Coordinates of C-alpha atoms and ligand atoms in Angstrom, one line a residue:
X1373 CA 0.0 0.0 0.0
X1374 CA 1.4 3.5 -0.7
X1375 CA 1.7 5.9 2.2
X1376 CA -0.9 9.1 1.8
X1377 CA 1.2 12.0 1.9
X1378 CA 1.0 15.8 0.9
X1379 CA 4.1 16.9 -1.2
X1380 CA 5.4 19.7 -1.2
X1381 CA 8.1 21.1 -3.5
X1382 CA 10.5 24.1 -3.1
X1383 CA 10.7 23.0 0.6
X1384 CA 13.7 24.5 1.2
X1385 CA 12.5 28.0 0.4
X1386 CA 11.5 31.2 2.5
X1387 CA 7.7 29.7 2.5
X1388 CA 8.5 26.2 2.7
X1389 CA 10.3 26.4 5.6
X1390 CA 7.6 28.6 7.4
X1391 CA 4.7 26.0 6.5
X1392 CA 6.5 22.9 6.9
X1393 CA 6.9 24.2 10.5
X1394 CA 3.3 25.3 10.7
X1395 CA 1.8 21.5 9.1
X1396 CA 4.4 19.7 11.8
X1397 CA 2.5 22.0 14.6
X1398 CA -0.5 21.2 13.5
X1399 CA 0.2 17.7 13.8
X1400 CA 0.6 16.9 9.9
X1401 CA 3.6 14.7 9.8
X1402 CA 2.9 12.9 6.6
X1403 CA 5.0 15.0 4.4
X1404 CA 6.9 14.4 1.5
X1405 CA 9.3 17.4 0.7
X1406 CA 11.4 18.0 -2.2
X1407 CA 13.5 20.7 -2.7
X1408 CA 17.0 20.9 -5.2
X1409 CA 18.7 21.9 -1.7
X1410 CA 18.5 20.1 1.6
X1411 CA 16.1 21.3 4.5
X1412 CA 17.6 22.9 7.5
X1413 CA 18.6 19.8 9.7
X1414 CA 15.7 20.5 12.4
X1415 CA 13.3 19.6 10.4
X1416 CA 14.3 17.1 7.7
X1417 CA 14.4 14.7 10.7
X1418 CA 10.7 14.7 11.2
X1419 CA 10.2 14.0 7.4
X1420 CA 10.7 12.7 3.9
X1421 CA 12.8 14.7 2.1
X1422 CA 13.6 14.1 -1.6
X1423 CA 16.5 16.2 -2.8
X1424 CA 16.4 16.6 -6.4
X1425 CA 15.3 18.9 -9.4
X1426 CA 11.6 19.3 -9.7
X1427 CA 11.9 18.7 -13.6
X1428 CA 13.4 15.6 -13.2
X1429 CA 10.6 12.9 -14.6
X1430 CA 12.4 10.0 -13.1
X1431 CA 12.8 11.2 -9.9
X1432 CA 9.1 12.1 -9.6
X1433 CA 7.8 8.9 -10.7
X1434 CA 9.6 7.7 -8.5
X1435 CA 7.7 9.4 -5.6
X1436 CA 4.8 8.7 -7.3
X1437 CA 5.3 5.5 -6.9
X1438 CA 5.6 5.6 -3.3
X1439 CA 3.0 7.4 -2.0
X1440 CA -0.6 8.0 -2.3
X1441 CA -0.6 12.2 -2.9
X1442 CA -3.5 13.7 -1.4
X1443 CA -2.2 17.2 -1.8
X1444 CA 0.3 19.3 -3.2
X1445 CA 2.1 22.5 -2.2
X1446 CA 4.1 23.7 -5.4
X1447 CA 6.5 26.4 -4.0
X1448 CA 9.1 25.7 -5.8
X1449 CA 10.4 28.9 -8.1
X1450 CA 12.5 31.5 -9.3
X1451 CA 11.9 35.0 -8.1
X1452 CA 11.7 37.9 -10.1
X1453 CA 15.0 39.8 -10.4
X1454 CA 16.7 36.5 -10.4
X1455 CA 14.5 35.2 -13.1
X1456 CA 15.5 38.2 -15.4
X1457 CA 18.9 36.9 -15.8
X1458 CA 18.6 33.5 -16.6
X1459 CA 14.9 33.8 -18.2
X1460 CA 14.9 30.5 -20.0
X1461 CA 16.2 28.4 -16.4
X1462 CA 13.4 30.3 -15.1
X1463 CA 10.6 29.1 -17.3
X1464 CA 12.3 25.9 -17.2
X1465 CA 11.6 25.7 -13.0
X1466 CA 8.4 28.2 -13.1
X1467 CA 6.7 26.5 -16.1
X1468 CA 7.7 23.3 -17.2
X1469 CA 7.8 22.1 -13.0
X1470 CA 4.8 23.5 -12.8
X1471 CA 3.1 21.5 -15.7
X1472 CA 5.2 18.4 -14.4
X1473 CA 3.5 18.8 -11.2
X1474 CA -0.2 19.4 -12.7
X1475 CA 0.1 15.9 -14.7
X1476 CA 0.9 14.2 -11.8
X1477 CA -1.8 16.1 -9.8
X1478 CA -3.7 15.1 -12.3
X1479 CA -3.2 11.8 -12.5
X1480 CA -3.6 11.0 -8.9
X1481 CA -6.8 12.3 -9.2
X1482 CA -7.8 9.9 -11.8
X1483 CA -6.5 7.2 -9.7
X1484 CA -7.9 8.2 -6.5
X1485 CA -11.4 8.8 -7.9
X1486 CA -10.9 12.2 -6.3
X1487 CA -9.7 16.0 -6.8
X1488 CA -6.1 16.2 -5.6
X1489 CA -5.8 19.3 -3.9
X1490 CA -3.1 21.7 -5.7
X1491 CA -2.0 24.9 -3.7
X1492 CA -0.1 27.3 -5.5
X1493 CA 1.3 30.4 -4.0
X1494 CA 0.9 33.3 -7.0
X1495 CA 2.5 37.0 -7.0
X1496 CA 1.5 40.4 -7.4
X1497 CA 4.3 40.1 -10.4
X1498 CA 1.3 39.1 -12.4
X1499 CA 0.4 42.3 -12.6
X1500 CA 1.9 45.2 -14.7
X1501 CA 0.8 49.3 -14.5
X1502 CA 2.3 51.1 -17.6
X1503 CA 3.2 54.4 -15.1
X1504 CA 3.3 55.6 -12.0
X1505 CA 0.3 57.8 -12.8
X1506 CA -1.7 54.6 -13.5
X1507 CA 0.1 53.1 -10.4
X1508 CA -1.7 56.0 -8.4
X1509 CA -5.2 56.1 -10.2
X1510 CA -5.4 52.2 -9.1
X1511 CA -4.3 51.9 -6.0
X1512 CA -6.4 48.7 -4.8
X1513 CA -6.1 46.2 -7.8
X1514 CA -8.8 43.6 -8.3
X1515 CA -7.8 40.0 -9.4
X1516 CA -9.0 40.3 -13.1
X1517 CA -6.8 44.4 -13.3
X1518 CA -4.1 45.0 -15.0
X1519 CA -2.5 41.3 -16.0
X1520 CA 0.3 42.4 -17.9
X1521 CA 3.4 41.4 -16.1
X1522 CA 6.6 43.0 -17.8
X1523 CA 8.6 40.1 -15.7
X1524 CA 9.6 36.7 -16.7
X1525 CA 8.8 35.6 -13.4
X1526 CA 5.5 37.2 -13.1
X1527 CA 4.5 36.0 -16.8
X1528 CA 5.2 32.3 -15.5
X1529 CA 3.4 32.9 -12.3
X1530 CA 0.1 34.0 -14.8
X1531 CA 0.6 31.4 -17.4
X1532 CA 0.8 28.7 -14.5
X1533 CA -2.6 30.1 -12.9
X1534 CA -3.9 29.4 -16.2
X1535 CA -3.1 26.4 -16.7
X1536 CA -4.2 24.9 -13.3
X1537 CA -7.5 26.4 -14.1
X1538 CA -7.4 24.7 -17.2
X1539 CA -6.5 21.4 -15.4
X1540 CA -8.9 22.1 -12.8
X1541 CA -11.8 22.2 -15.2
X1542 CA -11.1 21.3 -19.0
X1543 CA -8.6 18.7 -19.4
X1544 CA -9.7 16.0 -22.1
X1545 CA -12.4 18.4 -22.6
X1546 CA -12.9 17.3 -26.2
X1547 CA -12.2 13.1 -24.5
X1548 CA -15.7 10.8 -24.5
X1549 CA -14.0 9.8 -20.7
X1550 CA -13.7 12.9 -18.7
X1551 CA -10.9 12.8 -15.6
X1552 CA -11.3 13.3 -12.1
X1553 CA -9.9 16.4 -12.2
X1554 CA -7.2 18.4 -10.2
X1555 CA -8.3 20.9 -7.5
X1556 CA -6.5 24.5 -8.1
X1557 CA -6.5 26.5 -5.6
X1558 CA -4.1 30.2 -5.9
X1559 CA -3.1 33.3 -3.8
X1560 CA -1.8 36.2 -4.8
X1561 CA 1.2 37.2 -2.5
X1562 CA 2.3 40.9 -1.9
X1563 CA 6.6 40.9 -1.1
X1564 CA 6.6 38.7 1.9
X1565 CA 8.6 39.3 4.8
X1566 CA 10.2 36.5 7.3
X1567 CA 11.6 36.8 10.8
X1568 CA 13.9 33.8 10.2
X1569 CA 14.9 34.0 6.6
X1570 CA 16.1 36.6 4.2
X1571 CA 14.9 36.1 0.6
X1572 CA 16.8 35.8 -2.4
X1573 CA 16.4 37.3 -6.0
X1574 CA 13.2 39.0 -5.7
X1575 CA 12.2 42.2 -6.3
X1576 CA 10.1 43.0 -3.0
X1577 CA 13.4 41.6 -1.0
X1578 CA 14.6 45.8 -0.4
X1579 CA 12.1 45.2 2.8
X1580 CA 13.1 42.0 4.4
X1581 CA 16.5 43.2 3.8
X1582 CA 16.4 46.6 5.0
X1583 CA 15.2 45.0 8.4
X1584 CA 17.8 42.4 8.7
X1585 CA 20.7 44.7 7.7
X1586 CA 19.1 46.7 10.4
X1587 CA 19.0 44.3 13.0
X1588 CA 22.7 42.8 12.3
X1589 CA 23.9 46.7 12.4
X1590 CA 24.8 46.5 8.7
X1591 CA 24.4 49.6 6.8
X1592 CA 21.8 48.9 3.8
X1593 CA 21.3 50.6 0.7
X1594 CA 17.6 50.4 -0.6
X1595 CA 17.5 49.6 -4.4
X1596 CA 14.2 51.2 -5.2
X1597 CA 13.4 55.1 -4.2
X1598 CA 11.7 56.4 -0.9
X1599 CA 8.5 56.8 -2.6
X1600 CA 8.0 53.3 -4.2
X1601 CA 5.3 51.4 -3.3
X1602 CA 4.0 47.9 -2.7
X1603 CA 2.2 45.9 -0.3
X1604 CA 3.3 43.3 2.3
X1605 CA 2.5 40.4 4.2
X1606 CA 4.3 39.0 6.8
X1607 CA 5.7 34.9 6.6
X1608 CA 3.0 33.4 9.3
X1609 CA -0.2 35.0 7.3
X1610 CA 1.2 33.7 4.3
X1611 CA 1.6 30.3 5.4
X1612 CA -1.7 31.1 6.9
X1613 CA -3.7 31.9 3.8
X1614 CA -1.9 29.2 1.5
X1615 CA -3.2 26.2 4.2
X1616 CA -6.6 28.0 4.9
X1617 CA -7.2 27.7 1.0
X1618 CA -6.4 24.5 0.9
X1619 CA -9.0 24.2 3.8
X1620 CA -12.0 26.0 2.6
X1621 CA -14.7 24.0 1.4
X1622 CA -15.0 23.8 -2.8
X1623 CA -18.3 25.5 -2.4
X1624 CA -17.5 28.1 -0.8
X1625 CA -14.8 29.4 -3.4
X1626 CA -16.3 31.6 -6.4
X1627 CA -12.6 31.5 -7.6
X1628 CA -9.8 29.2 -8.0
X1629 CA -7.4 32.6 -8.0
X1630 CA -7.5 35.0 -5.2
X1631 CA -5.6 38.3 -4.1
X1632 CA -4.4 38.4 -0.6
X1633 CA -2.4 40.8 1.4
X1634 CA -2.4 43.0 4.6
X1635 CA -0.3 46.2 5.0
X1636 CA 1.1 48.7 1.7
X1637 CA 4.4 50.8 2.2
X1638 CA 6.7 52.7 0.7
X1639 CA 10.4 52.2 0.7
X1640 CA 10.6 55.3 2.5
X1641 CA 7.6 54.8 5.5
X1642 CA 9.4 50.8 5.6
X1643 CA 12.6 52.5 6.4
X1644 CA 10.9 54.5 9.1
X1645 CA 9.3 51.7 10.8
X1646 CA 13.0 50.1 11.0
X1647 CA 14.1 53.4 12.6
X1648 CA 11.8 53.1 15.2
X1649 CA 13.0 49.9 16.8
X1650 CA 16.8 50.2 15.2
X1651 CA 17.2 53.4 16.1
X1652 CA 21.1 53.5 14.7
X1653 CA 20.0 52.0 11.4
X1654 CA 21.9 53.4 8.0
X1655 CA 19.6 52.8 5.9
X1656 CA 20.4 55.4 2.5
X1657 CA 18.2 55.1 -1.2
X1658 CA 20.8 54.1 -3.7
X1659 CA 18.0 53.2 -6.8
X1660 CA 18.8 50.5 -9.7
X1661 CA 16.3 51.7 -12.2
X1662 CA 16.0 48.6 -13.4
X1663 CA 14.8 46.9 -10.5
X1664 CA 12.9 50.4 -9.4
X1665 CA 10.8 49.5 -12.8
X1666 CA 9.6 46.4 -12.0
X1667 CA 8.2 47.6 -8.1
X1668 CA 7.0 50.8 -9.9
X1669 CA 4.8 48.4 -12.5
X1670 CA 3.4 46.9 -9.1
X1671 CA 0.1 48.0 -7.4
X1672 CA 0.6 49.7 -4.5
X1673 CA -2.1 47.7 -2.8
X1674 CA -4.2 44.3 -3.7
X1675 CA -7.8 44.4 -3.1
X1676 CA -8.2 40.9 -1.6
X1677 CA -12.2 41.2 -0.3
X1678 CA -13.2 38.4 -2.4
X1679 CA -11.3 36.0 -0.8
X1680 CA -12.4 37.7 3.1
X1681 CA -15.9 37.2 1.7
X1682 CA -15.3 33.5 0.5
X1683 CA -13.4 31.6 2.6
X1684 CA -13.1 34.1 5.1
X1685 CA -9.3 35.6 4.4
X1686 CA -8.2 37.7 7.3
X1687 CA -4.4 38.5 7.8
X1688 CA -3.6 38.2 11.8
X1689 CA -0.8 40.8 11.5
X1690 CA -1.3 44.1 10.2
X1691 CA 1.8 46.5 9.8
X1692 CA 2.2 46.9 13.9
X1693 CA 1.7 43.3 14.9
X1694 CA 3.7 42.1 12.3
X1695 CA 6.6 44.2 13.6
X1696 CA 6.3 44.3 17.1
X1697 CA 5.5 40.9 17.9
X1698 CA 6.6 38.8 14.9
X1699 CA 9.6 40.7 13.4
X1700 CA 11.1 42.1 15.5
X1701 CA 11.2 40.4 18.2
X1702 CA 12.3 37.4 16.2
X1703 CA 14.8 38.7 14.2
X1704 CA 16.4 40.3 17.1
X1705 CA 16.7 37.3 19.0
X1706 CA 18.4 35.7 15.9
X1707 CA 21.3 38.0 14.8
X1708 CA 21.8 38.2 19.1
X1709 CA 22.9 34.5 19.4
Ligands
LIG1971 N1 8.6 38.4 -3.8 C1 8.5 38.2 -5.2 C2 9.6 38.8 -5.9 O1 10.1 39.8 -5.5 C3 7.2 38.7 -5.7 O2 6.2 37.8 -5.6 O3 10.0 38.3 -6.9

């Protein structure tokens, strides 16, 4: 008999890390994780981890082979100002895992005569303003604004959402047999930020790492200007709103994409809310236009009210909790031992 397990690639990563903890708390232990780099040694002892490239057909079949997968978590990707540089590696991971990942989704759901559940954590790269005048006439964007991503990354994330809604409902649409089909279920994220990690090659990282340069008494120069604009969320509400997804009953969801966020800044009111608990922070505005054009083409908020109506999305920290009880707090007791 194969073991039922949820999987969950790109384990390894800012969010994996953060929900694998939250799933072991809440008592899930039948995990499968597989990431291209091992997981931090305090957790890989409580469970499977497969560590290997999520393109690699062999190595998935072999998992499949294994275990029953009643869910999956596909984390696994390449942020946004990484994915610029090596565009096609990026599409590679963002795209072609992804559709690796949906077939076997897919095909578990055939077999188990029910939909596998498929949780995929989206961006607000998927959207694209043409200006910063446009940026300011729209400042909450709905789900179905402005999809023109100007990112690699945030074109993958898009095409991806499509095709799990395709998966989801029209596979072998034209076939007399029609599948059990796949369960898709996205959210949107805003930059994320994490008490424990620091993000790499992304393009909302000039938070996360303002704050830790901060907090280690590194001098930090911001990448974007004062006045640029996005919104955040921090790491436990994300965790929170990828497994409360996955919990909310099919009926209730009018969507299979959602927005989600909980607090908008600026570079500039980010840097101030470092100041007031690292005081001696050098924190100076040193813009890359490039990278200052991709936040720019971001909205400056997410209007996320359709997913609070339908499954009942509420972030637990908003811009003061999520600094003075989970960042701060957190990341100074890190960079102090
Ligand atoms: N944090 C991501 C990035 O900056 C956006 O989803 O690429």
């Amino acid at each position: 008999m194969r073991k039922k397990t949820t999987l969950i690639t790109g384990a390894s990563g800012e969010i994996g890390d953060a929900l694998i903890q939250k799933l072991l708390k809440e008592g899930k232990t039948n995990l499968v994780t597989l990431d291209i780099r091992p997981l931090a040694p305090e957790i890989s002892r409580q469970i499977t981890h497969v560590q290997g490239d999520i393109c690699d057909q062999s190595l998935l079949a072999r998992i499949v082979s294994e275990y029953e997968i009643d869910a999956i978590y596909h984390l696994a990707a390449l942020l946004s100002t990484r994915a610029e540089f090596t565009p096609e590696a990026a599409h590679k991971v963002n795209v072609e895992g992804t559709l690796v990942l949906l077939n076997i989704a897919s095909d578990q759901s055939q077999w188990q005569g029910k939909p596998v559940k498929f949780i995929f954590p989206s961006s607000i790269a998927i959207y694209g303003l043409p200006d910063l005048t446009e940026k300011a006439n729209f400042l909450h964007v709905r789900e179905w604004e402005w999809n023109n991503p100007r990112t690699m990354y945030g074109s993958n994330k898009l095409y991806c959402e499509m095709l799990g809604i395709y998966f989801s409902e029209y596979f072998r649409q034209l076939a007399s047999d029609r599948p059990v089909m796949l369960d898709f279920r996205s959210v949107r994220f805003p930059g994320l930020i994490s008490a424990f990690t620091v993000p790499s090659g992304g393009t909302s990282d000039f938070g996360p790492e303002m704050l830790h340069a901060a907090a280690k008494g590194e001098p930090y120069a911001c990448f974007v200007r004062e006045d640029s604009r996005i919104p955040f969320m921090a790491m436990p509400d994300a965790v929170k709103a990828l497994v409360d997804i996955a919990a909310a009953p099919r009926s209730a969801l009018s969507r299979r994409v959602y927005n989600v966020t909980s607090f908008s800044l600026s570079a500039g009111e980010f840097r101030q809310w470092v100041l007031k608990y690292f005081p001696q922070a050098e924190i100076s505005f040193e813009p890359d236009i490039k990278r200052n054009d991709i936040v720019d083409s971001w909205p400056a908020d997410l209007d996320d009210r359709i997913a609070r109506k339908d499954w009942g999305w509420n972030p637990d920290f908003d811009i003061t909790r999520s600094f003075e009880e989970y960042l701060v707090p957190n990341i100074k007791m890190r960079y102090q031992k």
